[in-house]
Coordinates of C-alpha atoms in Angstrom, one line a residue:
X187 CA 25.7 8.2 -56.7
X188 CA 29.0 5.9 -57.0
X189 CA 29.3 7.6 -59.9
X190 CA 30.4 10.9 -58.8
X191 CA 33.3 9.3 -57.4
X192 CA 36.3 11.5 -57.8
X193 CA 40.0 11.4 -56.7
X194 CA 39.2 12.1 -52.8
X195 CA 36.8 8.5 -53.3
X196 CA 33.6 7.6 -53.8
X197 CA 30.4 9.1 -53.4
X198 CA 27.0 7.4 -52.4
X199 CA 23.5 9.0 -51.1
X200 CA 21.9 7.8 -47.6
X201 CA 18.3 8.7 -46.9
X202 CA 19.7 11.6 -44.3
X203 CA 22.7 13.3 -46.7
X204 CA 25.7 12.0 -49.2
X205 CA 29.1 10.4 -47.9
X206 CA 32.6 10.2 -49.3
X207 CA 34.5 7.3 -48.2
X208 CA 37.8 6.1 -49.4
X209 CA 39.3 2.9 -51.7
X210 CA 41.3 1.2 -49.9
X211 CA 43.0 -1.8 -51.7
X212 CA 40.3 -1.7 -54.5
X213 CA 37.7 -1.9 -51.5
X214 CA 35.3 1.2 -50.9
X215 CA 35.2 2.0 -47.2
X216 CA 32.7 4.1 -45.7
X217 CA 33.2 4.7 -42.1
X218 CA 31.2 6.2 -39.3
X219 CA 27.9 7.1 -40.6
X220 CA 25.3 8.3 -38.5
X221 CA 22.1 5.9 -38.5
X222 CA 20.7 7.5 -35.4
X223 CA 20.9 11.1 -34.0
X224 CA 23.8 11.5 -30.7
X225 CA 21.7 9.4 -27.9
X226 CA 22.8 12.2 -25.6
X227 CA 21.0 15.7 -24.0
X228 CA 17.1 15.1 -23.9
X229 CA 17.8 11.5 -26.0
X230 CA 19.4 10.5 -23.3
X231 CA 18.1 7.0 -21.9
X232 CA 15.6 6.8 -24.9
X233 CA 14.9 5.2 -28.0
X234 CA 17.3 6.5 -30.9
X235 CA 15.7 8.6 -33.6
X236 CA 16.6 9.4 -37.3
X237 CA 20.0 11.8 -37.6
X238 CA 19.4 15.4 -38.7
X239 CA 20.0 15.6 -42.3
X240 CA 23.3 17.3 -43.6
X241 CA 24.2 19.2 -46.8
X242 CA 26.5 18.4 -49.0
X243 CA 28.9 15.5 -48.9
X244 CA 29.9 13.9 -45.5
X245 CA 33.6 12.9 -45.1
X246 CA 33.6 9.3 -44.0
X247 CA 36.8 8.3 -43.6
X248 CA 37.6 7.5 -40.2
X249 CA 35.5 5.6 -37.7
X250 CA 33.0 7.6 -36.1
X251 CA 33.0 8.0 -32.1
X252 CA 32.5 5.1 -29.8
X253 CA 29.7 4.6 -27.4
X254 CA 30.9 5.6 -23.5
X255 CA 32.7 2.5 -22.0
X256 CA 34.9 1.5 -19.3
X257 CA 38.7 0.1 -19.8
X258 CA 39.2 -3.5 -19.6
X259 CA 41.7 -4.5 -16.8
X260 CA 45.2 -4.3 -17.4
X261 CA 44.9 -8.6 -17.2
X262 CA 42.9 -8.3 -20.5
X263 CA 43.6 -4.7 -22.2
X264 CA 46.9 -7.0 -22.7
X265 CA 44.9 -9.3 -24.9
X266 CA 41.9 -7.7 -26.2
X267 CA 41.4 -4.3 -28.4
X268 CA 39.0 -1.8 -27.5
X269 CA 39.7 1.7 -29.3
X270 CA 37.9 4.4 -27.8
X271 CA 37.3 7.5 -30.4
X272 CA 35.6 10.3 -28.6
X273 CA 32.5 12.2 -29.4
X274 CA 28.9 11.9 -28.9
X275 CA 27.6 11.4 -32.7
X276 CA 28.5 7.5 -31.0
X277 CA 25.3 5.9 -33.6
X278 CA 27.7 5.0 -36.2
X279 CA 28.3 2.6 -38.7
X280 CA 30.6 1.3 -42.0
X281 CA 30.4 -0.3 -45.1
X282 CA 32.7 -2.1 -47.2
X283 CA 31.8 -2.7 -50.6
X284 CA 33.7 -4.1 -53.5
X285 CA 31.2 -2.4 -56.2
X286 CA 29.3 0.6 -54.6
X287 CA 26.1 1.1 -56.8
X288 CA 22.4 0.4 -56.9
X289 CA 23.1 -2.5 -60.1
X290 CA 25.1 -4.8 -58.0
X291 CA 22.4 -6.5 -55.5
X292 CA 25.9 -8.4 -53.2
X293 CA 24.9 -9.9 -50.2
X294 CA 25.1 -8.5 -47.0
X295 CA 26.9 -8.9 -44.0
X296 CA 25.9 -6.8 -40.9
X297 CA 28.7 -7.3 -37.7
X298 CA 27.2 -6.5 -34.4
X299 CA 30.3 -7.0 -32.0
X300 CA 30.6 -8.3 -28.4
X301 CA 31.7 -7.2 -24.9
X302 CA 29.2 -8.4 -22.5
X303 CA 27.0 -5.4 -23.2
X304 CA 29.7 -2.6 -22.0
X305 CA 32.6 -3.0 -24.5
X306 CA 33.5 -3.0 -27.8
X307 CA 32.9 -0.6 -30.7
X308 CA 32.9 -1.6 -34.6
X309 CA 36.4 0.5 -34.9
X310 CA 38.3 -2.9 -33.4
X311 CA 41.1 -3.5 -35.9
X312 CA 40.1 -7.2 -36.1
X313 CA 36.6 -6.2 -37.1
X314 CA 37.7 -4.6 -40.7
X315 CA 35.5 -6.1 -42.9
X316 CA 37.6 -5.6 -46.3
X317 CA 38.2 -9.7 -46.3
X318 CA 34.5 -9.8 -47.1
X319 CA 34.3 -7.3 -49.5
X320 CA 36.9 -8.7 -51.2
X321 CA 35.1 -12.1 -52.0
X322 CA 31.9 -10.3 -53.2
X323 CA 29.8 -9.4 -49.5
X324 CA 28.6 -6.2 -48.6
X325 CA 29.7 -6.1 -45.0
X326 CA 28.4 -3.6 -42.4
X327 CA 29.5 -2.7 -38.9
X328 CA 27.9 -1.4 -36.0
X329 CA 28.3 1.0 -32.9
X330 CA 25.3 0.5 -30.4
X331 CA 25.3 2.1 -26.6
X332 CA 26.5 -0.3 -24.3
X333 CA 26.3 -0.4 -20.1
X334 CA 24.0 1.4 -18.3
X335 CA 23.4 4.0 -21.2
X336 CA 21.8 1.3 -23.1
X337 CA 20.9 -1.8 -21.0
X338 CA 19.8 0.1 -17.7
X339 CA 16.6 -1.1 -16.6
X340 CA 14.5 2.2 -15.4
X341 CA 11.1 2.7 -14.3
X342 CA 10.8 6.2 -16.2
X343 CA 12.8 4.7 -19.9
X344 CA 12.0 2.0 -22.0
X345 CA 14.3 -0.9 -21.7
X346 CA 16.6 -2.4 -24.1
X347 CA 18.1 1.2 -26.0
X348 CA 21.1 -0.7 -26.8
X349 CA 19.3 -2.9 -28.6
X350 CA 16.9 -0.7 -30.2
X351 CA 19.8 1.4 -31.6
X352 CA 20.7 -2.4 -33.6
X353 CA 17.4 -2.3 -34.9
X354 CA 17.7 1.0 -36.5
X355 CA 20.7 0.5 -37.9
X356 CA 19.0 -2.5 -39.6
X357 CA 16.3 -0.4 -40.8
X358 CA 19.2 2.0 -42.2
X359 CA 20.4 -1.0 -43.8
X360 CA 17.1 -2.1 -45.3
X361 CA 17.0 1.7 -47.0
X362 CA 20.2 2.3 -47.7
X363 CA 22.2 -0.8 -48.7
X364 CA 21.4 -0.8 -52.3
X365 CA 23.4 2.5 -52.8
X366 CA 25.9 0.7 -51.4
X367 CA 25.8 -2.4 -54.1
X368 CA 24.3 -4.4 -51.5
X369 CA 20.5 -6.5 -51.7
X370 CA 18.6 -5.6 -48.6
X371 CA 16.5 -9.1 -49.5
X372 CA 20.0 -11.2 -48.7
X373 CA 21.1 -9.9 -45.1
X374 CA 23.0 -12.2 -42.7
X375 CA 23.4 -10.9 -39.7
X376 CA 26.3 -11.8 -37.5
X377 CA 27.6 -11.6 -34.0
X378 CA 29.8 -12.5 -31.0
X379 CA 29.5 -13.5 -27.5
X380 CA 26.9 -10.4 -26.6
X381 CA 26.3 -9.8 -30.3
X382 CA 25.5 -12.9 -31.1
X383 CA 23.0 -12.6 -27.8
X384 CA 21.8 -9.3 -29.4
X385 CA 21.2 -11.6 -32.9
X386 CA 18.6 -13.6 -30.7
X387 CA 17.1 -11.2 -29.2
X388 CA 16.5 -9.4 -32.6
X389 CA 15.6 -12.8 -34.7
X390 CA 13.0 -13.3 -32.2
X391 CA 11.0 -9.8 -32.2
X392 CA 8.2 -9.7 -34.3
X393 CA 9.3 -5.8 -35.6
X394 CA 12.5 -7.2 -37.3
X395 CA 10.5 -9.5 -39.6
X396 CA 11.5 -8.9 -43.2
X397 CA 14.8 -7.4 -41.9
X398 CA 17.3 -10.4 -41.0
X399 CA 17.4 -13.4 -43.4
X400 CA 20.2 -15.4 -42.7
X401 CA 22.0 -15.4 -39.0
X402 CA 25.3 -16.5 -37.0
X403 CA 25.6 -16.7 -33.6
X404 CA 29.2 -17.1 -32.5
X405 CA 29.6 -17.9 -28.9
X406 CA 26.1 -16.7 -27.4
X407 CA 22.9 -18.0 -27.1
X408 CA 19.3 -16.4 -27.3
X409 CA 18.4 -15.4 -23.8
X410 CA 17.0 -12.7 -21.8
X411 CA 18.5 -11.6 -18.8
X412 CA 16.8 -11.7 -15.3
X413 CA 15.3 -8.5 -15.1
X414 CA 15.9 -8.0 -11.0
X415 CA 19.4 -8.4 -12.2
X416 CA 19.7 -5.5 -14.0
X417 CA 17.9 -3.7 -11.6
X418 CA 20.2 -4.5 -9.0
X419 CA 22.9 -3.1 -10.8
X420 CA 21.2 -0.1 -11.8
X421 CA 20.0 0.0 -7.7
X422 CA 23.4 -0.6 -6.4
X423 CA 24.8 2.6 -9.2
X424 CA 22.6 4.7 -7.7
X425 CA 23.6 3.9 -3.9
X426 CA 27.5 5.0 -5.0
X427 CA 26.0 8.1 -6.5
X428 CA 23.7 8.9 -4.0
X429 CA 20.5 9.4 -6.6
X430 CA 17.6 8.0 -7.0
X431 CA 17.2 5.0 -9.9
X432 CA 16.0 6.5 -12.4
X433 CA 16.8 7.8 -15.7
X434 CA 16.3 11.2 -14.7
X435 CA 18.8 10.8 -12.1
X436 CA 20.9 9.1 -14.5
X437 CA 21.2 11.7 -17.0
X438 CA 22.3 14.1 -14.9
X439 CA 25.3 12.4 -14.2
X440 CA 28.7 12.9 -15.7
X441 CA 29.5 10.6 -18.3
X442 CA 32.8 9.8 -16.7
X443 CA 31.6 9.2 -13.2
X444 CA 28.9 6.8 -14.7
X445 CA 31.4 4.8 -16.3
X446 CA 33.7 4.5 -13.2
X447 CA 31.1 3.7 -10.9
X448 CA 29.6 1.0 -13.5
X449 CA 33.1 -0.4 -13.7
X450 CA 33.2 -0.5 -9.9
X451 CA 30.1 -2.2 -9.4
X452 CA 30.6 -4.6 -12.6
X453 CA 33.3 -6.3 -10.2
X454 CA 30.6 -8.1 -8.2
X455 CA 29.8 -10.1 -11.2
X456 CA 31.4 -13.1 -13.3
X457 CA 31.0 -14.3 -16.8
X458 CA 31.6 -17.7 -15.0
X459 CA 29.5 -17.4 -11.8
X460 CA 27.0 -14.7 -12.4
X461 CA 25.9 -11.6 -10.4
X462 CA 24.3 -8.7 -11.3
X463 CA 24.9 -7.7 -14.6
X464 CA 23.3 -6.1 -17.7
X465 CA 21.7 -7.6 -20.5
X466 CA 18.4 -7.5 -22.9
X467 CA 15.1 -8.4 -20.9
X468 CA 11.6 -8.9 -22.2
X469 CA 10.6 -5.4 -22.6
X470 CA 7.0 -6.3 -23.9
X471 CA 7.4 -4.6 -27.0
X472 CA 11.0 -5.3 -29.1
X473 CA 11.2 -8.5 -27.1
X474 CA 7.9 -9.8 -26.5
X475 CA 8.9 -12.8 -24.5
X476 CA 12.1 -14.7 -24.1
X477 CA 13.9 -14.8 -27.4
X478 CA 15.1 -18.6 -27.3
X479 CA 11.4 -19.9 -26.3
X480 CA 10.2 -17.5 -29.3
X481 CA 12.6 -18.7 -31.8
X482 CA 12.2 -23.0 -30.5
X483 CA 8.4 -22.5 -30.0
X484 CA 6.7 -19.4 -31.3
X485 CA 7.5 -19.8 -34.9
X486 CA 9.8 -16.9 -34.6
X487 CA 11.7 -15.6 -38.0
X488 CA 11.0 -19.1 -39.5
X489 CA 12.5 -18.6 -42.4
X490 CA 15.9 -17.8 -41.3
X491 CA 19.2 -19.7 -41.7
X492 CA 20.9 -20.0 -38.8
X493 CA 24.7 -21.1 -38.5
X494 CA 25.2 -22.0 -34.5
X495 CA 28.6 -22.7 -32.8
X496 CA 31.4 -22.1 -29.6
X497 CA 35.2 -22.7 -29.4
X498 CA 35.9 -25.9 -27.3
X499 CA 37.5 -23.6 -24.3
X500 CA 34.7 -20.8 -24.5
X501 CA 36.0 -20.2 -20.0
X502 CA 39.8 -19.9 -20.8
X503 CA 39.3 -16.3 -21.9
X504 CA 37.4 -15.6 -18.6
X505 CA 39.6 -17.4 -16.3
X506 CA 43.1 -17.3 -17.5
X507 CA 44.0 -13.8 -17.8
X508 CA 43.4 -12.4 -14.4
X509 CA 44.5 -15.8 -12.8
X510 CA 40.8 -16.5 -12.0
X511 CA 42.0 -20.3 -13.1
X512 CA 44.4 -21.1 -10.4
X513 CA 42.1 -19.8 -8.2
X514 CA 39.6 -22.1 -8.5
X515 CA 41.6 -24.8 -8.7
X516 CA 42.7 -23.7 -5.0
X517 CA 39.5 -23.6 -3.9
X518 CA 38.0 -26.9 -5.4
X519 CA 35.3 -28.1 -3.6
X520 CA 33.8 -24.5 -3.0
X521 CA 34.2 -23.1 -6.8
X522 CA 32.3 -26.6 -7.7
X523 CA 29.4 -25.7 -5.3
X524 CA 29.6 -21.9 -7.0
X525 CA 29.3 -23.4 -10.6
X526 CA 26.1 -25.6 -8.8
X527 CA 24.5 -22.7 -8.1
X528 CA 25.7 -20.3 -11.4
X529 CA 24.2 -23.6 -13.7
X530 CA 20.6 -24.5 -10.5
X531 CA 22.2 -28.3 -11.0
X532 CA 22.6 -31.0 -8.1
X533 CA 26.1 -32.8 -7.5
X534 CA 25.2 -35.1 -10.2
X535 CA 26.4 -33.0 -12.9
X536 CA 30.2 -32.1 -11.9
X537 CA 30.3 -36.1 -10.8
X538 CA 29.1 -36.7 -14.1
X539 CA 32.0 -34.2 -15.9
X540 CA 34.6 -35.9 -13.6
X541 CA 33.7 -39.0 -14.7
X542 CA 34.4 -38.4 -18.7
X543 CA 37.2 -36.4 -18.1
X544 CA 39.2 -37.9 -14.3
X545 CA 42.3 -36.6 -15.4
X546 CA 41.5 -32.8 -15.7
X547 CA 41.7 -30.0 -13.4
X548 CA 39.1 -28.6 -11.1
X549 CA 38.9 -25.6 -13.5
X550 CA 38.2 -27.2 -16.1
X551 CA 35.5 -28.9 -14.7
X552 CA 34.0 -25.6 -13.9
X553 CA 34.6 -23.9 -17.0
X554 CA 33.0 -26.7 -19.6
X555 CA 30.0 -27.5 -17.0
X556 CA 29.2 -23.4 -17.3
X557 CA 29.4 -23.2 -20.9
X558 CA 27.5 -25.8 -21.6
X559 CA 24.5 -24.8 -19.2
X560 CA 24.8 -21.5 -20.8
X561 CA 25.7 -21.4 -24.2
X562 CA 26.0 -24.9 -25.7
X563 CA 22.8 -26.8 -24.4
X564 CA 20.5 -23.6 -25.9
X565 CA 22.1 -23.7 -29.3
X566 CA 21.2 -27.2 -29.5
X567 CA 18.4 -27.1 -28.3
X568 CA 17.5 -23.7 -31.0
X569 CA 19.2 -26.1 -33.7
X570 CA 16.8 -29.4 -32.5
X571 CA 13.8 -26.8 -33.3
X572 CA 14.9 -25.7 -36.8
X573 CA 17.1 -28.8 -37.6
X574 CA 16.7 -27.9 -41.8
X575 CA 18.1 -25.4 -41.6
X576 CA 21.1 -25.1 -39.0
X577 CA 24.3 -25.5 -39.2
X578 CA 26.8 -25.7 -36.2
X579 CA 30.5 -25.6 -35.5
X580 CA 33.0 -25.9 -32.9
X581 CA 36.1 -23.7 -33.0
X582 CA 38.9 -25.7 -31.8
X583 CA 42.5 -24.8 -32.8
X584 CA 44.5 -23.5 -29.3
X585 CA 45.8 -19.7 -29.2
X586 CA 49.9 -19.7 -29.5
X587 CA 49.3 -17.7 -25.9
X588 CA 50.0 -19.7 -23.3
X589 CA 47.2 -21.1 -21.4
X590 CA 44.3 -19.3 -23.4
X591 CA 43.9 -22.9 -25.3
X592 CA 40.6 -22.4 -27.7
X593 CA 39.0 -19.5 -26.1
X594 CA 36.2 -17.5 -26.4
X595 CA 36.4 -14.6 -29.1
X596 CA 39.7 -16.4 -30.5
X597 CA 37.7 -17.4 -33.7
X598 CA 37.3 -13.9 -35.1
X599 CA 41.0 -12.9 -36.4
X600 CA 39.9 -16.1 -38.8
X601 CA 36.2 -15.0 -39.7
X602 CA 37.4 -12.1 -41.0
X603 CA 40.8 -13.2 -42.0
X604 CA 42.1 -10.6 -40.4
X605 CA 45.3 -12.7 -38.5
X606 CA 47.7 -10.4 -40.0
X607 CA 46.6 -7.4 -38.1
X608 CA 48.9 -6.8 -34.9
X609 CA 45.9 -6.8 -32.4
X610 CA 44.6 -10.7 -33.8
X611 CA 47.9 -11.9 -32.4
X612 CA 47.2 -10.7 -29.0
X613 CA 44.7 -13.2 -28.8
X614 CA 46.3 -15.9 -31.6
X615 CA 49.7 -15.6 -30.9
X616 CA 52.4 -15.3 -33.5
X617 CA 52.0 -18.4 -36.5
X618 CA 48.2 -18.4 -37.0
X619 CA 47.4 -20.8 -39.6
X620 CA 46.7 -19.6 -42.7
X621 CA 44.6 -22.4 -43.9
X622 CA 42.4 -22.0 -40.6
X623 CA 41.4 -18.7 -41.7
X624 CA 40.9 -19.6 -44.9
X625 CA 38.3 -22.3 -44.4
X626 CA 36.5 -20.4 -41.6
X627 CA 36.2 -17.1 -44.0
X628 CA 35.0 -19.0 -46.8
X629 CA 32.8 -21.0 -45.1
X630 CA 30.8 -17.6 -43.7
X631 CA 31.0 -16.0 -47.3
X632 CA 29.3 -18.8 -48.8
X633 CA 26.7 -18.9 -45.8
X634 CA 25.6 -15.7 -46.7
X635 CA 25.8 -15.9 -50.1
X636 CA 23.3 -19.4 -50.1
X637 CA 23.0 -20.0 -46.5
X638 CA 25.0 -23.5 -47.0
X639 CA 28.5 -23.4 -45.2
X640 CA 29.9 -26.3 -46.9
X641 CA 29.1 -29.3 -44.2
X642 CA 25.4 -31.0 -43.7
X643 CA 22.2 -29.4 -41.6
X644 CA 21.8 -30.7 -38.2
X645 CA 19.7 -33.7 -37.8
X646 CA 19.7 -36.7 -35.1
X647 CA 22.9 -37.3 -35.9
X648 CA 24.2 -34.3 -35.0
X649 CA 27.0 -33.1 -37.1
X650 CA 29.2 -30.3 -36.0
X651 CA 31.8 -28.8 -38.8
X652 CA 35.1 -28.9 -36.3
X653 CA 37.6 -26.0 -37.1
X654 CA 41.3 -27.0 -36.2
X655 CA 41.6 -29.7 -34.8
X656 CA 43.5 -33.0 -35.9
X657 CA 40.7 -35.2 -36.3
X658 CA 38.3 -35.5 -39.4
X659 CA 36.5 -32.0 -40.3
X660 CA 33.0 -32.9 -39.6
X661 CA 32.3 -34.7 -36.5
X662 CA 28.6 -36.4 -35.4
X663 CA 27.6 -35.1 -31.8
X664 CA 31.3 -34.4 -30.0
X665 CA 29.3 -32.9 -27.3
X666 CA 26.5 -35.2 -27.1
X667 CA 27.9 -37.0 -23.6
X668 CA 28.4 -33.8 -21.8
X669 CA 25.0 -32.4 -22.8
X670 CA 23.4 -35.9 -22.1
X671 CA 24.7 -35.2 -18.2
X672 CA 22.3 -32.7 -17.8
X673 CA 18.8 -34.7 -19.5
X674 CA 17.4 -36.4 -16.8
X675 CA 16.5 -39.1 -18.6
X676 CA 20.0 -40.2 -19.0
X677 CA 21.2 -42.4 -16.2
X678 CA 24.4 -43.2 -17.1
X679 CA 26.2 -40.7 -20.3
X680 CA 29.8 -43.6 -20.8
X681 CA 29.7 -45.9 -23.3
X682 CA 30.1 -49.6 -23.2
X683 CA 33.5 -49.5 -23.8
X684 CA 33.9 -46.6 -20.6
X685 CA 32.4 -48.1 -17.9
X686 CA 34.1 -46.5 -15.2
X687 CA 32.0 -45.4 -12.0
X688 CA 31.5 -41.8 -11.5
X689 CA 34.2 -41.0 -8.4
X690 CA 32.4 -38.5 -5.7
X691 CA 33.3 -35.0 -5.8
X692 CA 34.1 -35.2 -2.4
X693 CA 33.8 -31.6 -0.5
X694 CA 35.6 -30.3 1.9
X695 CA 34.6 -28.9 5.4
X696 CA 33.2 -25.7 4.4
X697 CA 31.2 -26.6 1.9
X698 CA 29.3 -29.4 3.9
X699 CA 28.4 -26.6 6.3
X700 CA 27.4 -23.9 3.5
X701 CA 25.2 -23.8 1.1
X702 CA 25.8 -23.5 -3.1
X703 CA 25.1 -19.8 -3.3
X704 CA 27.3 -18.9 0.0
X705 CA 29.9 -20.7 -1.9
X706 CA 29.4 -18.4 -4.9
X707 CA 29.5 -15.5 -2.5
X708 CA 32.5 -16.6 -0.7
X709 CA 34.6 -17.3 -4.0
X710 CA 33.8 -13.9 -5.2
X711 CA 35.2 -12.6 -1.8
X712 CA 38.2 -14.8 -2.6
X713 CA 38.8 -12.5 -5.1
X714 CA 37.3 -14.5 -8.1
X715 CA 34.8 -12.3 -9.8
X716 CA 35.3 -9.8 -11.9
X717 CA 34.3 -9.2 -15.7
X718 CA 37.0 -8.4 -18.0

């Protein structure tokens, strides 16, 4: 229907009712469509279902409503966008297209963004997707409940809403796209931190099959969460609230007390040393089984590319801001012992980081020994399993912040090479490279285009594409002696030419006494939990 385009912009069809969106430099933009009808009322806690149909011609102009979410802190509202537009119709999504058509067959990008599963929408300004449309990619962007509304773990719901609202919205790509000027046989899905978690999740369940062809996981592994922690969070909501645990109870909350109480109870948890928190769990039906042992030994979308990677100070984001990192480098000894227990690892481990790196700070320590547990050791080991076909990078150019260094999320103001918009510099800083942006854009627009980013597959000799930094652009395995720390067949991770002894992490007087996990709940009494 592109070609009923008139002065107000142009005009495609959607399986549920037509929508206008707008050019914007040369670029159509089609914002907040519905995919799925207002989770809210009787939907409430439940799977999504299709929207009603409309008559006429939508306006989709502006970005549709955001899903219910708390604020982040003042620490990190300072650093990090999170619009909130208000409404219930919060199933949403948007569409940049350079050529809006059925003839045009582009390939497809669909964002799913992060926020640890209870913030973030697809109307963050750093998220506009025009960069891609510009160089010939269909991009998509998507709103998906977040929190308890979508990842609360009840005995009278199904689990994992949030993530069964991403999976419609990929069937509303698969039917809609080519409307669009987009091939619904070439979508790369793509992600962040809890998107790219989402990406797993959805990679791995057998329902998605013929839906995702290409993927990139940015900062987050394929996991599934613990299911008694999710419970717990949904157990200790209900003790606030005084109701039983269940969706029933739930629903009959208000939306704004749900929210503050969530936020209240969130505070018992840390990116860095865990607690309860929410997050996608093997439901038995999207997600069969754990999506990382799916996807390394079930034969799971085996077809996919997959383009892997981290910044080299994923922790910085985590501990910097609320002045979590001072903290633990005040407590030593006892945030060691918390990391211990956060990554089930013996003393051996943070002796072994201290011995490749004697001149860093406690913090430090902590921070890399976490990610790599969490985030870096899976993505190897998911790239080890489908070698041919992975790619992997490292993110590495430090913000112009002070103290945020290469942190998690500061990549994305260069994927979609959108450093010129005010709330990228939060993050960045003022005098983002150009050229950084430019090689980290192209290098996703060709991956979805061919599903070749420009530097070799993975193989033993583990090449990883390194993104500003001052050394040569492709390094082989700069990670390799960290992750060899935790393979117990490795004795001794220094080279020849390093053979200096590990030093003992020698702990002070409480923590002889205490074990790792009253540690863990003595730092977060310290005052050094807390998600953003």
């Amino acid at each position: 229907m592109a070609d009923q385009a008139d002065q107000a912009g142009p005009v495609v069809g959607t399986p549920y009712g037509a929508v206008r969106g707008r050019y914007e430099d040369g670029i159509a933009v089609f914002r907040g469509i519905p995919y799925a009808a207002p989770p809210f009322g009787p939907r409430r806690f439940r799977p999504p279902v299709p929207p009603e149909p409309w008559e006429g011609v939508r306006d989709a102009a502006a970005f549709g409503p955001t899903s219910p979410k708390p604020p982040y802190s003042e620490a990190f509202a300072r650093i990090l966008s999170d619009p909130v537009v208000p409404g219930d119709d919060c199933l949403n999504l948007n569409v940049w297209t350079p050529e809006p058509g059925p003839g045009a067959r582009l390939p497809v990008m669909v964002w799913i963004h992060g926020g640890a599963l209870t913030r973030g929408s697809s109307a963050v300004p750093v998220y506009d997707g025009r960069a891609f449309a510009r160089d010939g990619v269909v991009m998509v962007s998507v709103n998906y409940r977040l929190g308890v509304e979508g990842y609360g773990l009840f005995p009278d719901a199904p689990a994992n809403p949030g993530l069964r609202d991403q999976f419609a919205a990929l069937e509303w790509v698969r039917d809609s796209i080519t409307a669009f000027g987009g091939d619904p046989d070439r979508v790369t899905v793509f992600g962040q931190s809890a998107g790219a978690i989402s990406i797993g999740a959805l990679l791995a369940a057998p329902r998605t099959a013929g839906l995702i062809h290409r993927a990139v996981l940015q900062s987050g592994p394929p996991e599934a969460a613990d299911r008694d922690k999710v419970r717990r969070m949904v157990r200790r909501m209900a003790a606030r609230l005084k109701i039983p645990a269940t969706a029933e109870a739930f629903a009959a909350v208000d939306r704004d007390l749900l929210l503050r109480t969530q936020a209240e109870v969130s505070k018992l948890s840390s990116p860095v040393l865990g607690g309860p928190a929410f997050g996608i769990v093997v439901d038995g039906d999207l997600v069969p089984r754990d999506p990382l042992e799916a996807l390394t030994e079930g034969g799971a979308a085996p077809d996919a590319d997959l383009l892997l990677g981290w910044t080299s100070e994923e922790y910085r984001l985590w501990l910097v801001p609320g002045g979590l990192l001072e903290r633990i480098n005040r407590l030593g000894p006892v945030a060691v012992a918390g990391a211990m227990a956060r990554c089930h690892c013996g003393p051996e481990i943070p002796r072994g980081y201290r011995a490749l790196s004697p001149d860093v700070a406690t913090a430090e320590i902590v921070g890399q020994m976490v990610t790599d547990h969490l985030l870096r050791i899976p993505l190897h080991r998911l790239a080890d399993a489908r070698a041919a076909s992975s790619y992997l990078y490292e993110f590495a150019w430090p913000s112009n912040v002070p103290g945020l260094g290469a942190c998690h999320a500061l990549e994305l103001g260069f994927v979609f090479d959108t450093g010129d918009v005010p709330e990228s510099a939060r993050l960045a800083g003022e005098g983002a490279p150009r050229e950084l942006a430019d090689a980290m854009h192209a290098a996703w627009v060709r991956f979805a285009v061919d599903g070749d980013p420009g530097w070799p597959a993975w193989d033993a000799s583990h090449p990883v594409r390194v993104f500003g930094a001052d050394g040569p652009p492709v390094e082989r395995g700069p990670r390799d002696r960290e992750l060899a720390l935790w393979d117990a067949e490795s004795v001794n991770p220094l080279t020849p030419a390093e053979p200096r002894p590990a030093p003992p992490l020698r702990p002070g007087p409480s923590t002889r006494r205490t074990a790792p996990l009253s540690a863990v709940r003595r730092f977060r009494r310290s005052g050094g939990a807390g998600r953003p």
